[in-house]
Tab-separated table of C-alpha atoms and ligand atoms in Angstrom:
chain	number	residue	atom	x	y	z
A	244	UNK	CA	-56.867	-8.836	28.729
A	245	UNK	CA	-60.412	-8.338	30.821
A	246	UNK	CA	-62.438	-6.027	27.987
A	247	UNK	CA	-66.155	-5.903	28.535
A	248	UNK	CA	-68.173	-6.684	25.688
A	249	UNK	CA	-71.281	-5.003	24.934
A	250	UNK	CA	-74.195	-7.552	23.576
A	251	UNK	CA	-75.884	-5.957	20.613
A	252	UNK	CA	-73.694	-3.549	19.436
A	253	UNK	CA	-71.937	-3.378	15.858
A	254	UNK	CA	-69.074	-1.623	14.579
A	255	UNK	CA	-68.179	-0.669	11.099
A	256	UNK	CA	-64.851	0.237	10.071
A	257	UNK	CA	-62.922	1.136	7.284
A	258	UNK	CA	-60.611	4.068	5.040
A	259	UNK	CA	-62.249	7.098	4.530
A	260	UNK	CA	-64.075	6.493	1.316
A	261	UNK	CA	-64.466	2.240	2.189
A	262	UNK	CA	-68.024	2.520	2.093
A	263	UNK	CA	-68.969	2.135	5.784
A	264	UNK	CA	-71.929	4.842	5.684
A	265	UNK	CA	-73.459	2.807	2.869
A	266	UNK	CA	-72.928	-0.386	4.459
A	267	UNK	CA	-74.678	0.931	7.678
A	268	UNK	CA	-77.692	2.169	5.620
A	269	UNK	CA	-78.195	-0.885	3.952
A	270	UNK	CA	-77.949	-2.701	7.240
A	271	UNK	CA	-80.213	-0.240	9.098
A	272	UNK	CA	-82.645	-0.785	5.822
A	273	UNK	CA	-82.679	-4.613	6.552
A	274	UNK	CA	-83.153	-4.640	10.061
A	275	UNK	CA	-86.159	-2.524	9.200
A	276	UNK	CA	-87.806	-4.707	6.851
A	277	UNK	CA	-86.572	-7.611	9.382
A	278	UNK	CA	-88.582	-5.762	11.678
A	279	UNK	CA	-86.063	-6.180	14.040
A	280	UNK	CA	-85.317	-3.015	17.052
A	281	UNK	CA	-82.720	-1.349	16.605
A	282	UNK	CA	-80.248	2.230	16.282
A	283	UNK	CA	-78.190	3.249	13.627
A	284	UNK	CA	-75.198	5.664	14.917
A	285	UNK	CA	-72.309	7.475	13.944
A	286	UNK	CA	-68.761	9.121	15.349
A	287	UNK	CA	-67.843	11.781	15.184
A	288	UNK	CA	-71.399	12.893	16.874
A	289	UNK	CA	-73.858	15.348	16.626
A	290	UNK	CA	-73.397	17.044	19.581
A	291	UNK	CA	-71.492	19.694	20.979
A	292	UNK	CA	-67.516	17.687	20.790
A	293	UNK	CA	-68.305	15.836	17.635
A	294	UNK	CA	-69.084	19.196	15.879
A	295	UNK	CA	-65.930	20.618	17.037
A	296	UNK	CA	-64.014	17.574	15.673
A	297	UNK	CA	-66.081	18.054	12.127
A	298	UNK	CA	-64.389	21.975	12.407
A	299	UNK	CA	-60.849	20.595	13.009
A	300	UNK	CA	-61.362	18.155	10.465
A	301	UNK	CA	-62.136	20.826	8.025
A	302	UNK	CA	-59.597	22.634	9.153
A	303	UNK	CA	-61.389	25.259	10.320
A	304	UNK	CA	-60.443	25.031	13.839
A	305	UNK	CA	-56.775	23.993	15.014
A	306	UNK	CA	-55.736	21.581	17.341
A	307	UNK	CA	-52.878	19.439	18.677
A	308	UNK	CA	-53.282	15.616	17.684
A	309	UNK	CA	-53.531	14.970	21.254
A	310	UNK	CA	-56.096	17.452	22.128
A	311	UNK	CA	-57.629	15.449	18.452
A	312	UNK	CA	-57.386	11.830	20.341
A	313	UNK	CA	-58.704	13.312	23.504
A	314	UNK	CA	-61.959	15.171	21.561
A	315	UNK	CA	-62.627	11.731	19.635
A	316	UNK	CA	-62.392	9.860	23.604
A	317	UNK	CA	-64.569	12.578	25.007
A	318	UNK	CA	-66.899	12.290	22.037
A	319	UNK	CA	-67.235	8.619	22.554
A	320	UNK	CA	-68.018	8.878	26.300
A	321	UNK	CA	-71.130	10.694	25.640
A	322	UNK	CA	-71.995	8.985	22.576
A	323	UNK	CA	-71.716	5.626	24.909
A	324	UNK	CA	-73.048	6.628	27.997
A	325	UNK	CA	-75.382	9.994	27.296
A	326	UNK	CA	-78.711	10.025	27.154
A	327	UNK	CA	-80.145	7.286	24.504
A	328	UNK	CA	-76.679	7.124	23.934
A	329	UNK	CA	-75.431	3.494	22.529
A	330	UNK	CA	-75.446	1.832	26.235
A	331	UNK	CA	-78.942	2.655	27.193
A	332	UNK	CA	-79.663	1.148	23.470
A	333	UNK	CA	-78.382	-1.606	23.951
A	334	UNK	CA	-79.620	-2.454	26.849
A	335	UNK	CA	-82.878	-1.866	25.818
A	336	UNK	CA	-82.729	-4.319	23.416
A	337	UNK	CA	-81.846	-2.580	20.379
A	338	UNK	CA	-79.151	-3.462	17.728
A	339	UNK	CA	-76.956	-0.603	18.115
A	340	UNK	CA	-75.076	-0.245	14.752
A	341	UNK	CA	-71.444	2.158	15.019
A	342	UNK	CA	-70.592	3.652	11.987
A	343	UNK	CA	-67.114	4.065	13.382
A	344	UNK	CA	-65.771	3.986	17.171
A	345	UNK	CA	-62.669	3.779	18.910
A	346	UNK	CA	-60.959	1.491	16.404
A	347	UNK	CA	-61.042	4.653	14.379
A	348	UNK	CA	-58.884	6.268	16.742
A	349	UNK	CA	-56.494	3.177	17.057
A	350	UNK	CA	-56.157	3.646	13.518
A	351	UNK	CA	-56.023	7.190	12.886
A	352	UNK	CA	-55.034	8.876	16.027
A	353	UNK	CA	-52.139	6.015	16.458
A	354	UNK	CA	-50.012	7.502	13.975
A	355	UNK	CA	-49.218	11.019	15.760
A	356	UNK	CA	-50.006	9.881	19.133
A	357	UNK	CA	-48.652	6.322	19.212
A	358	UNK	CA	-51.100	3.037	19.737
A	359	UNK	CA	-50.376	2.637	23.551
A	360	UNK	CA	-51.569	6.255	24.422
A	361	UNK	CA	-54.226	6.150	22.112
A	362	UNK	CA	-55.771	2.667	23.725
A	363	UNK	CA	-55.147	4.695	27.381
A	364	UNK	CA	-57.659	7.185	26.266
A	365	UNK	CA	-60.064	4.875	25.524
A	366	UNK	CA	-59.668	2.788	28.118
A	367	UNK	CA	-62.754	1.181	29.798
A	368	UNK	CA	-65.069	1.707	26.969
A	369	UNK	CA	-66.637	-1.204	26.078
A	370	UNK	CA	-66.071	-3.634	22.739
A	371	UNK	CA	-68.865	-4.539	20.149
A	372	UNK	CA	-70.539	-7.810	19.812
A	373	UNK	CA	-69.138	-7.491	16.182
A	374	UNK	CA	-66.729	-5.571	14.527
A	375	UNK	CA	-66.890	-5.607	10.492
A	376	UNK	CA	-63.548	-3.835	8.932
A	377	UNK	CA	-64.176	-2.944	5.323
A	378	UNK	CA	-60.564	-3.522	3.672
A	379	UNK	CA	-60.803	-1.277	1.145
A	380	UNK	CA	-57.622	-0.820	-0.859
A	381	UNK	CA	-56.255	2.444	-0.589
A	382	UNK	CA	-55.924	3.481	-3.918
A	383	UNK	CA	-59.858	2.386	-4.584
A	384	UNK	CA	-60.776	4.282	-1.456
A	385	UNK	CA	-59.186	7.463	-2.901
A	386	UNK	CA	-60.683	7.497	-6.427
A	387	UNK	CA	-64.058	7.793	-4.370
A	388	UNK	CA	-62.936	10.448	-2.320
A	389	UNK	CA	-61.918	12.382	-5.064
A	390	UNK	CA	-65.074	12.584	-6.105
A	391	UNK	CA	-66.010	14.605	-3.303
A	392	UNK	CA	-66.066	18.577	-3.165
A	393	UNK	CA	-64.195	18.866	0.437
A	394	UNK	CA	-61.095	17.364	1.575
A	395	UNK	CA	-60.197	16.612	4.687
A	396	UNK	CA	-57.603	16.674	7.269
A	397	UNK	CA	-56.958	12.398	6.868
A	398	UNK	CA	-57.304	12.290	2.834
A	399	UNK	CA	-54.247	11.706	1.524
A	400	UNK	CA	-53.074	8.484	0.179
A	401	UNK	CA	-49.704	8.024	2.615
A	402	UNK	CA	-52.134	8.781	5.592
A	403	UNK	CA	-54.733	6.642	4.162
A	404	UNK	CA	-52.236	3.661	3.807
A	405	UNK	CA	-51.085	4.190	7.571
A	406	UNK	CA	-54.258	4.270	8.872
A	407	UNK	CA	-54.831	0.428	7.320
A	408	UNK	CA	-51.821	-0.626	9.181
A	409	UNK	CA	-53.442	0.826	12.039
A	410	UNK	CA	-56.887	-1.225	12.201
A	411	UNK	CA	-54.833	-3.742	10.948
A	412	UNK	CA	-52.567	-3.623	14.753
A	413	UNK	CA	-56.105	-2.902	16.476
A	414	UNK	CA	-57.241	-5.975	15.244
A	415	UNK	CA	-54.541	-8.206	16.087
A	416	UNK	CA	-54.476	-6.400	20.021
A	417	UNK	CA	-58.394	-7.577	20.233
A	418	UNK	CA	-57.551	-11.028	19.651
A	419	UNK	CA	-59.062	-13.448	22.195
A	420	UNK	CA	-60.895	-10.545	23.505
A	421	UNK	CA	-64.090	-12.389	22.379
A	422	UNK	CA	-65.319	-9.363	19.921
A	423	UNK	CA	-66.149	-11.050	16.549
A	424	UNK	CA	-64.724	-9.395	13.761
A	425	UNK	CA	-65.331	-9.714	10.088
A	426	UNK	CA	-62.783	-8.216	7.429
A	427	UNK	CA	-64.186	-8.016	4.161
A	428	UNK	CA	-62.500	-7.097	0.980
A	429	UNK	CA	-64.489	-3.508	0.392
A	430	UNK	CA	-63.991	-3.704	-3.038
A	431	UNK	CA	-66.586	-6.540	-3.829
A	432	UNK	CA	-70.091	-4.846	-4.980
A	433	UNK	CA	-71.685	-3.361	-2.117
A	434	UNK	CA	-74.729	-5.781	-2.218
A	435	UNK	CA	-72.430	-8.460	-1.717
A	436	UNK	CA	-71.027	-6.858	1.036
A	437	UNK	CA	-74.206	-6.336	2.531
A	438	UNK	CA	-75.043	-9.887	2.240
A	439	UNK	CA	-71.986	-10.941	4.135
A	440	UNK	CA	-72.541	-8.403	6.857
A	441	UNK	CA	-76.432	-9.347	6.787
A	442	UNK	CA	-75.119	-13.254	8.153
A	443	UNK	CA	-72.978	-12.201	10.819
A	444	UNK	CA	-75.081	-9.778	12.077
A	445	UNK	CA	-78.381	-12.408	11.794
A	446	UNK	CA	-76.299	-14.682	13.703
A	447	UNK	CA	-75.959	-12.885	16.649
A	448	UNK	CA	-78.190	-13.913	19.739
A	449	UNK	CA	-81.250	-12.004	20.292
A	450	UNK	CA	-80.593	-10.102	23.966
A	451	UNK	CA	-83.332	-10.043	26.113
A	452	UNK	CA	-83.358	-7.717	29.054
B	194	LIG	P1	-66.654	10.141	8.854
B	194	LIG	O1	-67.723	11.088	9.232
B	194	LIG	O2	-66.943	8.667	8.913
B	194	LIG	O3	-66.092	10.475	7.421
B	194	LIG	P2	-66.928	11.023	6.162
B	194	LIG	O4	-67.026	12.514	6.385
B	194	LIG	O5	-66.027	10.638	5.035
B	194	LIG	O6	-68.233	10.311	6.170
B	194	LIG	O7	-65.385	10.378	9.758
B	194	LIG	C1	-64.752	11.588	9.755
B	194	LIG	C2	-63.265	11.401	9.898
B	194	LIG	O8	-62.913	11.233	11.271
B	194	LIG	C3	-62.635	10.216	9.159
B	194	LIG	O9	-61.508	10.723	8.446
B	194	LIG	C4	-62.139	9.331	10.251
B	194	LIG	C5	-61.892	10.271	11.386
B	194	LIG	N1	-61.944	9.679	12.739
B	194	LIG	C6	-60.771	9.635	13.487
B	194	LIG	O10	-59.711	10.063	13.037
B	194	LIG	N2	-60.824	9.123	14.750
B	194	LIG	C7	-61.968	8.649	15.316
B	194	LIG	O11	-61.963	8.175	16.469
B	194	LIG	C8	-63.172	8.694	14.523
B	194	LIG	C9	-64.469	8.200	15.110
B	194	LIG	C10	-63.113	9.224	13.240
C-alpha cells in the first residue's frame, strides 16, 4: 500500500455526538496560546458541495447514497486542494487540524455503498500525519445528541453502532501506512482528552518548508 502522507495535518474522528468539535477547539485554543501556526478545519465544508451535503443531511434535499459518497469525495477535493485549502496549509507550515475527513466516509458511507467503493472515491487523497478516533460508546454518544433540537439523517443508534465498526475496518486497512493514529476512549472528561491529544500532537516534527 503506497499512500502519501501529508506532514502537518490532523484528523479527528469519532460518532456523531463523540465530541470531536470540542476536541478541535480546545486543540486550536492550545496551539494558540503555544503560539504555534496553524488552521483549524472542518467537513462537510462551507462552500458550495458541503452546503448541499448539510441540505441532504437535513433532509431537505434527496439523494442516492452514492451520489452522498460522491458529494463528501468532491467536497474533500476542494477542501484539500482549493484555494487555502488544507494542502496549501500545510505546506505553508501550518498545523492543519480536520475535524473529520475521509475516514468519515469509510465509516459512514461504507455501510450503503460498501468499503471498497467508498476507498475508490477517495482514492489519491492524501493521509494525516495523525489521526485521533474518539471511541465514544454509542449509547453515550446518543444521550448527547438527544440533547440537540435537529436530527439528522445518521442519528440513530443501529446506524451509529455501524458506523464504529466502520472506523474501526478503516483503521485496521491504514495499518503500516505510516499515519499515526490515536484511539481514545471519548468518554474520559474532555480535558483529559485534550491532554492526551495535546502529546501526540506536540510530538510531531515541526515542518519547515
Ligand atoms: P458534523 O458537521 O461533524 O456533525 P455535527 O453537525 O454533529 O457537528 O458532520 C455532519 C455529518 O456528516 C455527520 O453525521 C457525519 C457525516 N459525514 C459523513 O457521513 N461522511 C463524511 O465523509 C463526512 C465528512 C461526514
Amino acid at each position: 500500500m503506497v499512500l502519501s502522507i501529508l506532514q502537518g495535518f490532523v484528523v479527528l474522528e469519532g460518532l456523531d455526538g463523540a465530541g470531536t468539535t470540542t476536541q478541535m477547539r480546545l486543540l486550536c485554543e492550545r496551539l494558540d496560546r503555544e503560539g504555534r501556526a496553524h488552521a483549524g478545519t472542518f467537513e462537510p465544508t462551507e462552500g458550495p458541495v458541503g452546503r448541499l451535503i448539510r441540505s441532504i443531511l437535513a433532509r431537505r434535499v434527496m439523494a442516492l447514497p452514492l451520489t452522498v459518497a460522491m458529494l463528501f469525495a468532491a467536497d474533500r477535493h476542494q477542501h484539500l486542494a482549493g484555494p487555502d485549502g488544507v494542502i496549501e496549509r500545510a505546506n505553508r507550515g501550518e498545523l492543519v487540524v480536520s475535524d473529520r475527513y475521509l475516514f468519515s466516509s469509510l465509516a459512514y458511507q461504507s455501510i450503503e455503498c460498501g468499503f471498497k467503493r467508498v476507498l475508490d472515491l477517495n482514492e489519491g487523497f492524501p493521509l494525516p500525519e495523525l489521526l485521533v478516533f474518539l471511541d465514544t460508546p454509542v449509547a453515550v454518544s446518543q444521550a448527547r445528541l438527544d440533547r440537540r433540537t435537529h436530527r439528522e439523517l445518521y442519528d440513530g443508534a443501529g446506524f451509529q453502532a455501524r458506523v464504529r465498526e466502520g472506523y474501526l475496518q478503516a483503521i485496521e486497512h491504514f495499518e503500516g501506512s505510516g499515519m499515526r493514529v490515536l484511539v481514545l476512549d471519548g468518554n474520559r472528561p474532555a480535558d483529559e482528552i485534550h491532554e492526551a491529544v495535546w502529546t501526540e500532537t506536540a510530538r510531531l516534527p515541526i515542518h519547515k518548508v
